[in-house]
Amino acid sequence: MPKQSIGLDNQLYNYLLSVSLREPEILWKLRQETANHPSGTMQISPEQGQFMRLLVQLIGAKKTLEVGVFTGYSSLSVALALPDDGKIIAADVSEEFTAIARRYWQEAGVAHKIDLHLAPGLETLDRLLATGQAETFDFAFIDADKENYEGYYERSLQLVRPGGLIAIDNVLWSGHVADPQFQDESTQAIRALNEKLHHDERVILSLVPIADGLTLAVKRR
């Protein structure tokens, strides 16, 4: 998947970064290390990380949720924007990838804000619901296996408070969602969720063409 905003050529993309990106050094270091990882294309782009920090601060978030951590760029971005007593509940299945994330959380001084759950995402979300945490989250970010996107969305919608924000990554999927030649399971799952969200009156909706497509869904009050 693209590591820069879809549809921009390199010249325009580099200009965008040159006049807008304010990336803390710790995030730059993590981004450079991840770029050399065999699965480095899974990392969100820096302009998306900055946009998410803006959103978290805009809504005054204190308790957030992340499904899919990888090497931790998105969680570190959000953690840096949270107050010192803020909290991220982060779900991932990979000890290998999240070991990198933990190292950078520690270096950045935000490890105390992040509670990592190493288990399938649906299990973690169901456990949060079972322990009475419905409608207690201000923000949720979904960026994990696409086949379970609908399940992550439905559970996140229960977990965020009225007026809370859900951000869903990769909803343009390198343009594959608009190309009928692509009928793999991941592409079909994203298409299905995009169609569902378009008609879901439980949320206020906007799909933003930043990075690989980011859907923003605000839970109606």
mmCIF file of C-alpha atoms in Angstrom:
data_model
loop_
_atom_site.group_PDB
_atom_site.id
_atom_site.type_symbol
_atom_site.label_atom_id
_atom_site.label_comp_id
_atom_site.label_asym_id
_atom_site.label_seq_id
_atom_site.Cartn_x
_atom_site.Cartn_y
_atom_site.Cartn_z
ATOM 1 C CA MET A 1 0.000 0.000 0.000
ATOM 2 C CA PRO A 2 1.200 3.588 -0.647
ATOM 3 C CA LYS A 3 3.261 5.330 2.017
ATOM 4 C CA GLN A 4 2.269 8.748 0.652
ATOM 5 C CA SER A 5 -1.043 10.350 -0.243
ATOM 6 C CA ILE A 6 -2.675 8.573 -3.163
ATOM 7 C CA GLY A 7 -2.872 10.412 -6.503
ATOM 8 C CA LEU A 8 -0.022 12.868 -5.846
ATOM 9 C CA ASP A 9 3.111 12.718 -7.966
ATOM 10 C CA ASN A 10 6.443 12.824 -6.158
ATOM 11 C CA GLN A 11 7.076 16.494 -6.915
ATOM 12 C CA LEU A 12 3.750 17.648 -5.480
ATOM 13 C CA TYR A 13 3.945 15.223 -2.568
ATOM 14 C CA ASN A 14 7.410 16.463 -1.600
ATOM 15 C CA TYR A 15 6.125 20.040 -1.796
ATOM 16 C CA LEU A 16 3.195 19.126 0.477
ATOM 17 C CA LEU A 17 5.609 17.754 3.063
ATOM 18 C CA SER A 18 7.959 20.721 2.721
ATOM 19 C CA VAL A 19 5.282 23.278 3.630
ATOM 20 C CA SER A 20 3.189 21.316 6.125
ATOM 21 C CA LEU A 21 4.970 18.436 7.853
ATOM 22 C CA ARG A 22 6.001 19.024 11.465
ATOM 23 C CA GLU A 23 7.317 15.598 12.358
ATOM 24 C CA PRO A 24 8.947 15.131 15.770
ATOM 25 C CA GLU A 25 12.415 13.600 15.521
ATOM 26 C CA ILE A 26 11.349 10.417 17.334
ATOM 27 C CA LEU A 27 8.660 9.806 14.689
ATOM 28 C CA TRP A 28 11.153 10.472 11.908
ATOM 29 C CA LYS A 29 13.541 7.915 13.420
ATOM 30 C CA LEU A 30 10.780 5.308 13.677
ATOM 31 C CA ARG A 31 9.672 5.995 10.119
ATOM 32 C CA GLN A 32 13.203 5.550 8.801
ATOM 33 C CA GLU A 33 13.685 2.255 10.652
ATOM 34 C CA THR A 34 10.332 0.934 9.465
ATOM 35 C CA ALA A 35 11.096 1.925 5.866
ATOM 36 C CA ASN A 36 13.892 -0.656 5.903
ATOM 37 C CA HIS A 37 11.615 -3.387 7.268
ATOM 38 C CA PRO A 38 10.415 -6.071 4.802
ATOM 39 C CA SER A 39 6.819 -5.095 5.624
ATOM 40 C CA GLY A 40 7.559 -1.374 5.737
ATOM 41 C CA THR A 41 4.760 -0.441 3.323
ATOM 42 C CA MET A 42 2.279 -1.191 6.116
ATOM 43 C CA GLN A 43 3.314 2.010 7.904
ATOM 44 C CA ILE A 44 1.042 5.045 7.680
ATOM 45 C CA SER A 45 2.395 8.139 5.956
ATOM 46 C CA PRO A 46 3.792 11.046 7.994
ATOM 47 C CA GLU A 47 1.126 13.484 6.811
ATOM 48 C CA GLN A 48 -1.535 11.030 8.003
ATOM 49 C CA GLY A 49 0.130 10.731 11.393
ATOM 50 C CA GLN A 50 0.157 14.513 11.694
ATOM 51 C CA PHE A 51 -3.497 14.704 10.634
ATOM 52 C CA MET A 52 -4.433 12.161 13.298
ATOM 53 C CA ARG A 53 -2.570 14.154 15.956
ATOM 54 C CA LEU A 54 -4.556 17.213 14.910
ATOM 55 C CA LEU A 55 -7.844 15.296 15.137
ATOM 56 C CA VAL A 56 -7.063 13.886 18.574
ATOM 57 C CA GLN A 57 -6.226 17.349 19.895
ATOM 58 C CA LEU A 58 -9.223 18.903 18.151
ATOM 59 C CA ILE A 59 -11.705 16.638 19.935
ATOM 60 C CA GLY A 60 -9.834 16.766 23.256
ATOM 61 C CA ALA A 61 -9.363 12.993 23.324
ATOM 62 C CA LYS A 62 -8.056 11.311 26.474
ATOM 63 C CA LYS A 63 -8.965 7.654 25.943
ATOM 64 C CA THR A 64 -8.323 6.119 22.529
ATOM 65 C CA LEU A 65 -8.318 2.770 20.790
ATOM 66 C CA GLU A 66 -6.051 1.356 18.095
ATOM 67 C CA VAL A 67 -6.613 -1.882 16.193
ATOM 68 C CA GLY A 68 -3.416 -2.766 14.359
ATOM 69 C CA VAL A 69 -0.159 -1.381 15.745
ATOM 70 C CA PHE A 70 2.609 -2.667 13.433
ATOM 71 C CA THR A 71 5.829 -0.834 14.454
ATOM 72 C CA GLY A 72 3.954 1.875 16.309
ATOM 73 C CA TYR A 73 4.032 5.022 14.148
ATOM 74 C CA SER A 74 0.295 5.686 14.458
ATOM 75 C CA SER A 75 0.132 4.910 18.183
ATOM 76 C CA LEU A 76 3.195 7.051 18.863
ATOM 77 C CA SER A 77 1.669 9.876 16.822
ATOM 78 C CA VAL A 78 -1.529 9.742 18.869
ATOM 79 C CA ALA A 79 0.280 9.282 22.188
ATOM 80 C CA LEU A 80 2.324 12.431 21.598
ATOM 81 C CA ALA A 81 -0.929 14.369 21.145
ATOM 82 C CA LEU A 82 -2.620 13.009 24.277
ATOM 83 C CA PRO A 83 -2.331 14.645 27.699
ATOM 84 C CA ASP A 84 -0.008 12.976 30.192
ATOM 85 C CA ASP A 85 -2.911 11.072 31.742
ATOM 86 C CA GLY A 86 -4.263 10.002 28.351
ATOM 87 C CA LYS A 87 -4.523 6.346 27.385
ATOM 88 C CA ILE A 88 -4.358 4.225 24.229
ATOM 89 C CA ILE A 89 -5.671 0.667 24.280
ATOM 90 C CA ALA A 90 -3.704 -0.897 21.430
ATOM 91 C CA ALA A 91 -4.452 -4.302 19.868
ATOM 92 C CA ASP A 92 -2.106 -6.346 17.704
ATOM 93 C CA VAL A 93 -1.082 -9.980 17.237
ATOM 94 C CA SER A 94 2.628 -9.573 16.462
ATOM 95 C CA GLU A 95 5.232 -9.607 19.200
ATOM 96 C CA GLU A 96 7.910 -9.031 16.538
ATOM 97 C CA PHE A 97 6.427 -5.838 15.120
ATOM 98 C CA THR A 98 5.268 -4.382 18.430
ATOM 99 C CA ALA A 99 8.697 -4.932 20.000
ATOM 100 C CA ILE A 100 9.883 -2.115 17.726
ATOM 101 C CA ALA A 101 6.896 -0.020 18.777
ATOM 102 C CA ARG A 102 7.597 -0.561 22.478
ATOM 103 C CA ARG A 103 11.180 0.591 22.051
ATOM 104 C CA TYR A 104 10.083 3.881 20.508
ATOM 105 C CA TRP A 105 7.235 4.412 22.980
ATOM 106 C CA GLN A 106 9.798 4.079 25.741
ATOM 107 C CA GLU A 107 12.294 6.428 24.085
ATOM 108 C CA ALA A 108 9.580 9.024 23.510
ATOM 109 C CA GLY A 109 8.461 8.866 27.142
ATOM 110 C CA VAL A 110 4.893 7.838 26.297
ATOM 111 C CA ALA A 111 4.954 4.119 27.187
ATOM 112 C CA HIS A 112 2.836 4.800 30.279
ATOM 113 C CA LYS A 113 0.035 6.013 27.987
ATOM 114 C CA ILE A 114 -0.164 2.818 25.912
ATOM 115 C CA ASP A 115 -1.722 -0.462 27.031
ATOM 116 C CA LEU A 116 -0.814 -3.106 24.443
ATOM 117 C CA HIS A 117 -2.972 -6.221 24.105
ATOM 118 C CA LEU A 118 -1.338 -9.023 22.109
ATOM 119 C CA ALA A 119 -4.384 -10.949 20.925
ATOM 120 C CA PRO A 120 -6.703 -11.024 17.911
ATOM 121 C CA GLY A 121 -8.356 -7.642 17.566
ATOM 122 C CA LEU A 122 -11.928 -8.897 17.793
ATOM 123 C CA GLU A 123 -11.097 -10.698 21.047
ATOM 124 C CA THR A 124 -9.634 -7.531 22.549
ATOM 125 C CA LEU A 125 -12.618 -5.417 21.507
ATOM 126 C CA ASP A 126 -15.086 -7.992 22.820
ATOM 127 C CA ARG A 127 -13.190 -8.062 26.122
ATOM 128 C CA LEU A 128 -13.432 -4.285 26.412
ATOM 129 C CA LEU A 129 -17.170 -4.438 25.812
ATOM 130 C CA ALA A 130 -17.570 -7.294 28.302
ATOM 131 C CA THR A 131 -15.798 -5.255 30.990
ATOM 132 C CA GLY A 132 -18.189 -2.324 30.694
ATOM 133 C CA GLN A 133 -16.117 0.017 28.523
ATOM 134 C CA ALA A 134 -18.813 0.787 25.950
ATOM 135 C CA GLU A 135 -19.044 4.488 25.072
ATOM 136 C CA THR A 136 -15.903 5.379 27.058
ATOM 137 C CA PHE A 137 -13.487 6.012 24.171
ATOM 138 C CA ASP A 138 -13.047 9.351 22.432
ATOM 139 C CA PHE A 139 -11.229 8.093 19.332
ATOM 140 C CA ALA A 140 -10.582 4.791 17.548
ATOM 141 C CA PHE A 141 -8.165 4.003 14.724
ATOM 142 C CA ILE A 142 -8.650 0.840 12.653
ATOM 143 C CA ASP A 143 -5.709 -0.390 10.573
ATOM 144 C CA ALA A 144 -5.508 -4.176 10.749
ATOM 145 C CA ASP A 145 -6.548 -7.185 8.627
ATOM 146 C CA LYS A 146 -9.120 -5.981 6.144
ATOM 147 C CA GLU A 147 -11.263 -9.124 6.248
ATOM 148 C CA ASN A 148 -12.349 -8.189 9.794
ATOM 149 C CA TYR A 149 -12.882 -4.486 9.132
ATOM 150 C CA GLU A 150 -16.650 -4.642 9.534
ATOM 151 C CA GLY A 151 -16.299 -6.417 12.888
ATOM 152 C CA TYR A 152 -13.749 -3.881 14.080
ATOM 153 C CA TYR A 153 -16.004 -1.044 12.993
ATOM 154 C CA GLU A 154 -19.136 -2.386 14.675
ATOM 155 C CA ARG A 155 -17.340 -2.970 17.974
ATOM 156 C CA SER A 156 -15.549 0.369 17.813
ATOM 157 C CA LEU A 157 -18.888 2.084 17.249
ATOM 158 C CA GLN A 158 -20.095 0.574 20.510
ATOM 159 C CA LEU A 159 -16.904 1.557 22.334
ATOM 160 C CA VAL A 160 -16.683 5.229 21.323
ATOM 161 C CA ARG A 161 -18.816 7.795 23.091
ATOM 162 C CA PRO A 162 -21.512 9.791 21.291
ATOM 163 C CA GLY A 163 -19.576 12.454 19.425
ATOM 164 C CA GLY A 164 -16.522 10.190 19.371
ATOM 165 C CA LEU A 165 -14.499 9.670 16.210
ATOM 166 C CA ILE A 166 -13.559 6.465 14.348
ATOM 167 C CA ALA A 167 -10.803 6.644 11.722
ATOM 168 C CA ILE A 168 -10.467 3.725 9.288
ATOM 169 C CA ASP A 169 -7.314 3.337 7.193
ATOM 170 C CA ASN A 170 -6.699 2.027 3.659
ATOM 171 C CA VAL A 171 -10.252 2.591 2.431
ATOM 172 C CA LEU A 172 -9.026 3.427 -1.101
ATOM 173 C CA TRP A 173 -6.650 0.421 -1.117
ATOM 174 C CA SER A 174 -4.264 1.729 -3.797
ATOM 175 C CA GLY A 175 -7.277 2.319 -6.037
ATOM 176 C CA HIS A 176 -8.178 -1.378 -6.130
ATOM 177 C CA VAL A 177 -11.633 -0.720 -4.641
ATOM 178 C CA ALA A 178 -12.593 1.126 -7.836
ATOM 179 C CA ASP A 179 -11.187 -1.506 -10.190
ATOM 180 C CA PRO A 180 -13.496 -4.503 -10.844
ATOM 181 C CA GLN A 181 -10.485 -6.619 -11.796
ATOM 182 C CA PHE A 182 -9.587 -6.876 -8.111
ATOM 183 C CA GLN A 183 -11.842 -9.407 -6.399
ATOM 184 C CA ASP A 184 -9.575 -10.669 -3.602
ATOM 185 C CA GLU A 185 -10.995 -11.004 -0.106
ATOM 186 C CA SER A 186 -9.348 -7.889 1.319
ATOM 187 C CA THR A 187 -10.525 -5.643 -1.525
ATOM 188 C CA GLN A 188 -14.069 -6.984 -1.314
ATOM 189 C CA ALA A 189 -14.124 -6.470 2.457
ATOM 190 C CA ILE A 190 -13.095 -2.823 2.111
ATOM 191 C CA ARG A 191 -15.632 -2.242 -0.673
ATOM 192 C CA ALA A 192 -18.374 -3.746 1.491
ATOM 193 C CA LEU A 193 -17.506 -1.559 4.468
ATOM 194 C CA ASN A 194 -17.293 1.561 2.305
ATOM 195 C CA GLU A 195 -20.788 0.865 0.941
ATOM 196 C CA LYS A 196 -22.122 0.146 4.428
ATOM 197 C CA LEU A 197 -20.672 3.352 5.866
ATOM 198 C CA HIS A 198 -22.124 5.422 3.030
ATOM 199 C CA HIS A 199 -25.615 4.493 4.220
ATOM 200 C CA ASP A 200 -24.962 4.205 7.977
ATOM 201 C CA GLU A 201 -27.076 6.883 9.641
ATOM 202 C CA ARG A 202 -25.512 6.137 13.025
ATOM 203 C CA VAL A 203 -22.509 8.229 12.013
ATOM 204 C CA ILE A 204 -21.555 11.489 10.335
ATOM 205 C CA LEU A 205 -19.206 10.497 7.522
ATOM 206 C CA SER A 206 -16.321 11.782 5.439
ATOM 207 C CA LEU A 207 -13.804 9.830 3.357
ATOM 208 C CA VAL A 208 -10.596 11.838 3.132
ATOM 209 C CA PRO A 209 -8.169 11.049 0.274
ATOM 210 C CA ILE A 210 -5.092 11.347 2.473
ATOM 211 C CA ALA A 211 -2.456 8.596 2.265
ATOM 212 C CA ASP A 212 -4.339 5.418 1.182
ATOM 213 C CA GLY A 213 -7.758 6.821 2.059
ATOM 214 C CA LEU A 214 -8.965 7.554 5.586
ATOM 215 C CA THR A 215 -12.629 7.332 6.527
ATOM 216 C CA LEU A 216 -13.770 9.519 9.416
ATOM 217 C CA ALA A 217 -16.987 8.513 11.154
ATOM 218 C CA VAL A 218 -18.390 10.531 14.063
ATOM 219 C CA LYS A 219 -20.880 8.679 16.246
ATOM 220 C CA ARG A 220 -24.116 10.641 16.346
ATOM 221 C CA ARG A 221 -25.186 12.027 19.702
#
